[in-house]
Short mmCIF file of C-alpha atoms in Angstrom, two decimals:
data_model
loop_
_atom_site.label_atom_id
_atom_site.label_comp_id
_atom_site.label_asym_id
_atom_site.label_seq_id
_atom_site.Cartn_x
_atom_site.Cartn_y
_atom_site.Cartn_z
CA MET D 239 -65.13 -10.33 3.68
CA ALA D 240 -66.28 -11.06 0.13
CA ALA D 241 -67.70 -14.33 -1.20
CA THR D 242 -67.02 -15.47 -4.75
CA ALA D 243 -67.75 -18.69 -6.60
CA PRO D 244 -64.73 -20.92 -7.28
CA ALA D 245 -63.56 -20.85 -10.86
CA ASP D 246 -61.93 -24.28 -11.06
CA GLY D 247 -64.81 -26.58 -10.17
CA THR D 248 -65.04 -28.63 -7.00
CA PRO D 249 -62.27 -30.67 -5.32
CA ALA D 250 -61.95 -34.29 -4.36
CA ALA D 251 -59.56 -36.21 -2.21
CA SER D 252 -59.99 -39.42 -4.14
CA PRO D 253 -60.99 -39.16 -7.80
CA SER D 254 -61.68 -42.90 -7.85
CA ILE D 255 -64.58 -42.58 -5.40
CA ALA D 256 -67.69 -41.23 -7.14
CA VAL D 257 -70.42 -40.81 -4.53
CA PRO D 258 -73.10 -38.15 -3.99
CA ALA D 259 -71.89 -34.99 -2.29
CA VAL D 260 -73.17 -33.59 0.96
CA THR D 261 -73.93 -29.94 0.17
CA ILE D 262 -74.56 -27.18 2.65
CA SER D 263 -77.52 -25.02 1.62
CA ARG D 264 -77.50 -22.55 4.51
CA ILE D 265 -75.03 -21.33 7.13
CA ALA D 266 -76.41 -19.22 9.98
CA LEU D 267 -74.08 -18.00 12.73
CA ARG D 268 -74.74 -15.82 15.76
CA ASP D 269 -71.97 -14.48 18.01
CA PHE D 270 -69.46 -17.14 16.93
CA ARG D 271 -65.85 -16.02 17.51
CA ASN D 272 -65.66 -12.51 16.00
CA ILE D 273 -68.74 -13.05 13.81
CA VAL D 274 -71.79 -11.18 15.06
CA ARG D 275 -74.24 -12.47 12.48
CA VAL D 276 -73.92 -14.36 9.20
CA ASP D 277 -76.56 -15.84 6.91
CA LEU D 278 -75.26 -17.53 3.76
CA THR D 279 -76.93 -19.71 1.13
CA PRO D 280 -74.00 -21.38 -0.66
CA ASP D 281 -74.08 -22.69 -4.19
CA ASP D 282 -73.80 -26.48 -4.47
CA ALA D 283 -70.25 -26.06 -5.80
CA GLY D 284 -69.31 -23.90 -2.81
CA PHE D 285 -67.74 -20.48 -2.54
CA ALA D 286 -64.55 -18.64 -1.66
CA LEU D 287 -63.96 -16.17 1.16
CA ILE D 288 -61.44 -13.48 0.25
CA GLY D 289 -60.29 -10.96 2.82
CA ARG D 290 -57.61 -9.64 5.11
CA ASN D 291 -56.37 -11.39 8.24
CA GLY D 292 -58.67 -11.15 11.25
CA GLU D 293 -61.91 -10.68 9.31
CA GLY D 294 -63.33 -14.07 10.30
CA LYS D 295 -62.67 -16.31 7.28
CA THR D 296 -61.17 -19.15 9.32
CA ASN D 297 -63.82 -18.65 11.99
CA LEU D 298 -66.55 -19.38 9.46
CA LEU D 299 -64.78 -22.57 8.37
CA GLU D 300 -64.40 -23.54 12.02
CA ALA D 301 -68.15 -23.09 12.57
CA VAL D 302 -68.92 -25.41 9.66
CA TYR D 303 -66.42 -27.96 10.98
CA CYS D 304 -68.26 -27.91 14.32
CA ALA D 305 -71.21 -29.49 12.51
CA HIS D 306 -68.91 -32.48 11.91
CA ALA D 307 -66.73 -32.84 15.02
CA LEU D 308 -68.89 -30.83 17.49
CA ARG D 309 -65.79 -29.02 18.68
CA SER D 310 -63.24 -26.46 17.61
CA VAL D 311 -60.81 -27.55 14.93
CA ARG D 312 -58.21 -25.44 16.75
CA GLY D 313 -58.67 -27.18 20.09
CA ALA D 314 -60.39 -24.22 21.77
CA ARG D 315 -62.74 -24.72 24.69
CA ASP D 316 -66.43 -24.38 23.88
CA VAL D 317 -66.83 -21.08 25.74
CA GLU D 318 -63.97 -19.60 23.72
CA LEU D 319 -66.16 -19.90 20.63
CA ILE D 320 -68.59 -17.33 22.04
CA ARG D 321 -67.99 -13.80 20.80
CA PHE D 322 -66.45 -11.50 23.41
CA GLY D 323 -69.25 -9.69 25.24
CA ALA D 324 -71.97 -12.16 24.22
CA ASP D 325 -73.64 -14.71 26.49
CA THR D 326 -74.26 -17.42 23.91
CA CYS D 327 -73.32 -18.46 20.40
CA HIS D 328 -75.25 -20.46 17.87
CA VAL D 329 -74.41 -22.37 14.70
CA SER D 330 -77.08 -23.66 12.33
CA ILE D 331 -76.18 -25.65 9.21
CA ASP D 332 -78.66 -26.96 6.63
CA ALA D 333 -77.49 -29.77 4.35
CA LYS D 334 -78.80 -31.63 1.31
CA ASP D 335 -78.16 -35.24 0.26
CA ASN D 336 -77.38 -36.03 3.88
CA ALA D 337 -78.89 -38.14 6.65
CA VAL D 338 -79.34 -34.94 8.69
CA GLY D 339 -81.11 -31.96 7.16
CA ARG D 340 -80.24 -29.42 9.85
CA ILE D 341 -77.92 -29.32 12.85
CA GLY D 342 -78.08 -26.62 15.49
CA ILE D 343 -75.33 -26.06 18.05
CA GLY D 344 -75.74 -23.65 20.96
CA ILE D 345 -73.21 -22.84 23.68
CA ASP D 346 -74.05 -20.92 26.86
CA ARG D 347 -71.30 -19.01 28.65
CA SER D 348 -72.89 -19.03 32.11
CA THR D 349 -73.69 -22.74 32.25
CA ARG D 350 -70.77 -23.81 30.01
CA LYS D 351 -73.16 -26.25 28.39
CA LYS D 352 -73.52 -27.17 24.73
CA ARG D 353 -76.85 -28.15 23.24
CA VAL D 354 -77.10 -29.89 19.89
CA SER D 355 -80.23 -30.54 17.87
CA LEU D 356 -80.75 -32.60 14.72
CA ASP D 357 -83.70 -31.64 12.53
CA GLY D 358 -85.14 -29.69 15.44
CA VAL D 359 -84.82 -32.45 18.06
CA VAL D 360 -82.29 -32.04 20.89
CA VAL D 361 -80.00 -35.07 21.08
CA PRO D 362 -79.66 -36.70 24.52
CA ARG D 363 -75.99 -37.54 23.90
CA LEU D 364 -73.56 -35.42 21.90
CA VAL D 365 -72.05 -38.51 20.28
CA ASP D 366 -75.38 -39.04 18.52
CA ALA D 367 -74.63 -35.94 16.44
CA LEU D 368 -70.99 -36.68 15.63
CA GLY D 369 -70.43 -36.37 11.89
CA ALA D 370 -73.91 -34.90 11.35
CA VAL D 371 -72.68 -32.78 8.43
CA PRO D 372 -69.42 -34.48 7.40
CA SER D 373 -66.52 -32.26 6.42
CA VAL D 374 -62.75 -32.33 6.11
CA MET D 375 -60.70 -29.23 6.84
CA ILE D 376 -57.26 -28.59 5.34
CA SER D 377 -55.20 -25.78 6.85
CA PRO D 378 -51.56 -24.83 7.57
CA ARG D 379 -52.08 -25.96 11.18
CA ASP D 380 -52.25 -29.55 9.95
CA VAL D 381 -48.46 -29.70 9.86
CA ALA D 382 -48.73 -30.49 13.59
CA LEU D 383 -49.95 -33.93 12.51
CA VAL D 384 -46.40 -34.54 11.30
CA ASN D 385 -44.12 -32.44 13.50
CA GLY D 386 -46.32 -32.26 16.60
CA SER D 387 -46.72 -34.54 19.62
CA PRO D 388 -48.50 -37.94 19.69
CA PRO D 389 -51.84 -36.52 20.97
CA GLU D 390 -52.22 -34.66 17.63
CA ARG D 391 -52.03 -37.91 15.69
CA ARG D 392 -54.19 -39.86 18.15
CA ARG D 393 -56.86 -37.19 17.81
CA TYR D 394 -56.66 -37.46 14.02
CA MET D 395 -57.35 -41.21 14.22
CA ASP D 396 -59.99 -40.84 16.93
CA VAL D 397 -62.07 -38.18 15.15
CA LEU D 398 -61.97 -40.11 11.88
CA LEU D 399 -62.78 -43.51 13.37
CA ALA D 400 -65.42 -42.14 15.75
CA THR D 401 -67.19 -40.52 12.81
CA ILE D 402 -67.60 -43.81 10.96
CA SER D 403 -68.04 -46.22 13.90
CA ARG D 404 -70.49 -45.83 16.76
CA ARG D 405 -68.82 -48.77 18.51
CA TYR D 406 -65.48 -46.98 18.39
CA VAL D 407 -66.73 -43.75 19.93
CA VAL D 408 -68.56 -45.60 22.72
CA SER D 409 -65.43 -47.62 23.51
CA LEU D 410 -63.32 -44.45 23.43
CA GLN D 411 -65.60 -42.77 25.98
CA ARG D 412 -65.71 -45.76 28.28
CA TYR D 413 -61.97 -46.37 28.07
CA ARG D 414 -61.25 -42.74 28.97
CA SER D 415 -63.66 -42.93 31.90
CA ALA D 416 -62.05 -46.13 33.24
CA LEU D 417 -58.58 -44.64 32.71
CA MET D 418 -59.50 -41.54 34.69
CA GLN D 419 -60.85 -43.70 37.54
CA ARG D 420 -57.77 -45.94 37.57
CA ASN D 421 -55.46 -42.91 37.68
CA ALA D 422 -57.45 -41.48 40.58
CA ALA D 423 -57.19 -44.82 42.38
CA LEU D 424 -53.42 -44.92 41.74
CA ARG D 425 -52.97 -41.52 43.35
CA ALA D 426 -55.14 -42.45 46.33
CA SER D 427 -53.64 -45.93 46.80
CA THR D 428 -51.58 -46.97 49.80
CA GLY D 429 -49.06 -48.49 47.41
CA ARG D 430 -50.17 -52.11 47.49
CA VAL D 431 -49.57 -53.81 44.14
CA ASN D 432 -52.80 -55.80 44.42
CA ASP D 433 -54.89 -52.84 45.56
CA PRO D 434 -58.43 -53.79 44.42
CA THR D 435 -59.42 -50.16 43.88
CA VAL D 436 -56.79 -49.96 41.12
CA ALA D 437 -57.32 -53.39 39.60
CA ALA D 438 -61.10 -52.93 39.52
CA TRP D 439 -60.89 -50.60 36.51
CA GLU D 440 -58.57 -52.75 34.44
CA PRO D 441 -61.18 -55.12 32.90
CA ASP D 442 -63.13 -52.16 31.46
CA MET D 443 -59.92 -50.59 30.19
CA ALA D 444 -58.91 -53.85 28.53
CA ARG D 445 -62.34 -54.52 27.00
CA HIS D 446 -62.72 -51.11 25.42
CA GLY D 447 -59.02 -50.58 24.82
CA ALA D 448 -58.98 -53.69 22.64
CA VAL D 449 -61.66 -52.14 20.40
CA ILE D 450 -59.66 -48.91 20.11
CA THR D 451 -56.28 -50.53 19.43
CA GLY D 452 -57.78 -53.01 16.97
CA ALA D 453 -59.59 -50.30 14.98
CA ARG D 454 -56.52 -48.08 14.84
CA ALA D 455 -54.31 -50.96 13.73
CA ARG D 456 -56.73 -51.93 10.95
CA PHE D 457 -56.97 -48.32 9.80
CA VAL D 458 -53.19 -47.93 9.57
CA MET D 459 -52.75 -51.25 7.76
CA GLU D 460 -55.27 -50.21 5.09
CA ALA D 461 -54.12 -46.58 4.88
CA ALA D 462 -50.37 -47.18 4.55
CA VAL D 463 -50.56 -47.86 0.81
CA GLN D 464 -52.99 -45.01 0.16
CA ILE D 465 -50.92 -42.35 1.92
CA ASN D 466 -47.86 -43.19 -0.16
CA ALA D 467 -49.89 -43.04 -3.38
CA ILE D 468 -51.31 -39.63 -2.45
CA THR D 469 -47.91 -38.13 -1.58
CA ARG D 470 -46.44 -39.45 -4.83
CA ALA D 471 -49.29 -37.84 -6.76
CA ILE D 472 -48.47 -34.54 -5.03
CA GLY D 473 -44.84 -34.86 -6.10
CA GLU D 474 -43.00 -36.36 -3.15
CA ARG D 475 -40.37 -38.81 -4.44
CA GLY D 476 -39.45 -40.42 -1.14
CA GLU D 477 -41.64 -43.26 0.12
CA VAL D 478 -43.98 -42.16 2.89
CA GLY D 479 -44.80 -44.78 5.50
CA MET D 480 -47.31 -45.12 8.34
CA ARG D 481 -46.96 -47.39 11.35
CA HIS D 482 -49.19 -47.90 14.37
CA VAL D 483 -47.05 -47.50 17.49
CA SER D 484 -48.92 -49.49 20.11
CA TRP D 485 -48.47 -50.75 23.65
CA MET D 486 -48.32 -54.20 22.05
CA ASP D 487 -46.63 -55.27 18.82
CA GLN D 488 -48.90 -57.55 16.85
CA ALA D 489 -48.36 -58.73 13.30
CA GLY D 490 -51.27 -59.39 10.97
CA GLU D 491 -54.97 -58.79 11.53
CA PRO D 492 -55.63 -57.57 15.10
CA ASP D 493 -57.72 -59.96 17.22
CA GLU D 494 -59.78 -58.19 19.89
CA HIS D 495 -59.90 -61.15 22.27
CA ALA D 496 -56.12 -61.47 22.17
CA LEU D 497 -55.72 -57.72 22.58
CA GLU D 498 -58.05 -57.68 25.59
CA ALA D 499 -56.15 -60.48 27.32
CA ALA D 500 -52.82 -58.85 26.51
CA LEU D 501 -53.92 -55.46 27.85
CA ILE D 502 -55.16 -57.02 31.10
CA ALA D 503 -51.72 -58.61 31.52
CA THR D 504 -49.92 -55.39 30.55
CA LEU D 505 -51.86 -53.31 33.10
CA ALA D 506 -51.25 -55.87 35.87
CA ARG D 507 -47.55 -56.08 35.01
CA GLY D 508 -47.20 -52.30 34.99
CA ARG D 509 -49.10 -51.71 38.22
CA PRO D 510 -46.02 -51.34 40.51
CA ALA D 511 -44.49 -48.65 38.28
CA ASP D 512 -47.88 -46.99 37.83
CA LEU D 513 -48.33 -46.83 41.60
CA ARG D 514 -44.97 -45.09 41.99
CA ARG D 515 -45.80 -42.51 39.32
CA GLY D 516 -49.50 -42.16 40.05
CA VAL D 517 -50.47 -42.56 36.38
CA THR D 518 -51.23 -45.36 33.91
CA GLN D 519 -48.27 -45.63 31.56
CA SER D 520 -49.46 -48.26 29.06
CA GLY D 521 -52.54 -48.50 26.89
CA PRO D 522 -54.25 -46.92 23.87
CA HIS D 523 -53.92 -43.46 25.44
CA ARG D 524 -50.16 -43.68 24.83
CA GLU D 525 -50.28 -44.89 21.23
CA ASP D 526 -48.96 -42.97 18.23
CA LEU D 527 -49.04 -42.91 14.45
CA ALA D 528 -45.44 -43.00 13.21
CA LEU D 529 -44.89 -41.23 9.88
CA THR D 530 -41.72 -41.85 7.91
CA LEU D 531 -40.13 -40.45 4.78
CA ALA D 532 -37.67 -42.72 2.97
CA GLY D 533 -37.53 -44.85 6.09
CA ARG D 534 -36.67 -42.00 8.48
CA SER D 535 -38.85 -40.08 10.93
CA ALA D 536 -40.79 -37.43 9.03
CA ARG D 537 -40.98 -35.39 12.22
CA ALA D 538 -37.21 -35.25 12.60
CA PHE D 539 -35.88 -35.36 9.04
CA ALA D 540 -38.52 -34.10 6.57
CA SER D 541 -38.28 -30.52 5.34
CA ALA D 542 -41.04 -28.01 6.08
CA GLY D 543 -42.47 -28.50 2.59
CA GLN D 544 -42.35 -32.29 2.89
CA GLN D 545 -44.07 -32.18 6.29
CA ARG D 546 -46.77 -29.96 4.82
CA THR D 547 -47.19 -32.38 1.91
CA ILE D 548 -47.64 -35.34 4.26
CA ALA D 549 -50.12 -33.38 6.38
CA ILE D 550 -52.25 -32.55 3.34
CA ALA D 551 -52.06 -36.19 2.26
CA LEU D 552 -53.43 -37.24 5.66
CA ARG D 553 -56.42 -34.96 5.13
CA LEU D 554 -56.98 -36.25 1.60
CA LEU D 555 -56.81 -39.77 3.03
CA GLU D 556 -59.40 -38.76 5.63
CA HIS D 557 -61.66 -37.51 2.84
CA ALA D 558 -61.31 -40.78 0.92
CA VAL D 559 -62.07 -42.88 4.03
CA LEU D 560 -65.20 -40.85 4.77
CA CYS D 561 -66.35 -41.12 1.16
CA SER D 562 -66.03 -44.90 1.30
CA ALA D 563 -67.59 -45.36 4.74
CA LEU D 564 -70.45 -42.87 4.43
CA GLN D 565 -71.07 -43.27 0.70
CA ARG D 566 -71.23 -39.49 0.63
CA SER D 567 -68.55 -36.97 -0.25
CA PRO D 568 -67.88 -34.65 2.72
CA VAL D 569 -67.69 -30.89 2.38
CA LEU D 570 -64.11 -29.68 1.90
CA LEU D 571 -63.02 -26.72 3.99
CA LEU D 572 -59.81 -25.21 2.61
CA ASP D 573 -58.06 -22.63 4.78
CA ASP D 574 -55.18 -21.18 2.75
CA PRO D 575 -54.32 -24.74 1.65
CA PHE D 576 -51.24 -23.92 -0.42
CA ALA D 577 -49.35 -21.96 2.21
CA GLU D 578 -45.65 -22.86 2.53
CA LEU D 579 -45.69 -25.03 -0.61
CA ASP D 580 -43.59 -24.57 -3.71
CA PRO D 581 -45.51 -23.87 -6.97
CA GLU D 582 -45.04 -27.42 -8.30
CA ARG D 583 -46.56 -29.11 -5.23
CA ALA D 584 -49.34 -26.54 -5.03
CA ALA D 585 -50.23 -27.22 -8.66
CA ALA D 586 -50.22 -30.99 -8.05
CA ILE D 587 -52.55 -30.61 -5.06
CA ARG D 588 -54.88 -28.39 -7.09
CA GLY D 589 -54.96 -31.15 -9.68
CA LEU D 590 -55.94 -33.72 -7.06
CA LEU D 591 -58.55 -31.43 -5.59
CA THR D 592 -60.23 -30.72 -8.93
CA ALA D 593 -60.14 -34.18 -10.55
CA SER D 594 -63.50 -35.94 -10.97
CA THR D 595 -64.92 -34.59 -7.75
CA ARG D 596 -68.37 -34.00 -6.37
CA SER D 597 -67.41 -32.27 -3.12
CA GLN D 598 -68.71 -28.88 -2.17
CA VAL D 599 -65.81 -26.54 -1.35
CA ILE D 600 -65.53 -23.59 0.99
CA LEU D 601 -62.19 -21.84 0.47
CA ALA D 602 -60.65 -19.12 2.60
CA ALA D 603 -57.74 -17.16 1.15
#
């Protein structure tokens, strides 16, 4: 696996946002995926990884992404990141022009525990390290954001919003905990509609669910114009739309107090059906991000190239949002970014990625 400096400068998702770049100055990996040991000191502009399939290029990008999301970009369990035959794996990333100078991530196979440290101090809660070294990864797998199931798109919104809002990630954790408890109570219930063991979890779900739904709705309202502008710049002629598919239709600016009251009523109203099925059927955990092309479902009607274009636009949008919120340009991780694209669209994306940017780039090809 050879490393070479990029010839075309550094990319940017949004040329209009000129902020300092987070730059990785050292990457140290031990027993991560198929990588036994790697020590790299990247240039501020970044570097390219050129090699055959299976040599570990994507694995290195995944390790860097872990310093942002604290989990696999491919949805793997933590223990699956440990090299076969090894007991532990470790990722250490040093960064400049960043709130965190160094993040260390260690995973132990026997205990199945993950330990994260920031500047040498172990964090008591993993959420405290979320977004420690911000990055955005673009890869062919992103097409699942368009043609995949709703959980793919919910995760896209959750990772992005959790990175820029501590309140969001806390509400997300507490909502999921209350949801799990309510589902357990539904399964254990005798079937009474007013079973207090079921209803007891609904106020917490409503309180934190209102924060989640409100933040997602605001994000989609603000992003809808941007996503269409990005896809047009790439070369897509049809109008690309985004719509927040929620448990409650609400026009205008979302109001958390109204959302909380509405979710309480929705959960109470749905309790008889939930008791029959043993699962909560309404709430933020069932929301979706609807993507359309020329007014029709992009999942059902867009071509493979159009779906790939929209997926890349979502990642460029993510980069722009992080730039604005963090006032820092995240590292760009590009894993064969032009796969399945015609030459014209690939050239347009290269133009976007190289225009007036400050981002450090790590490219695998």
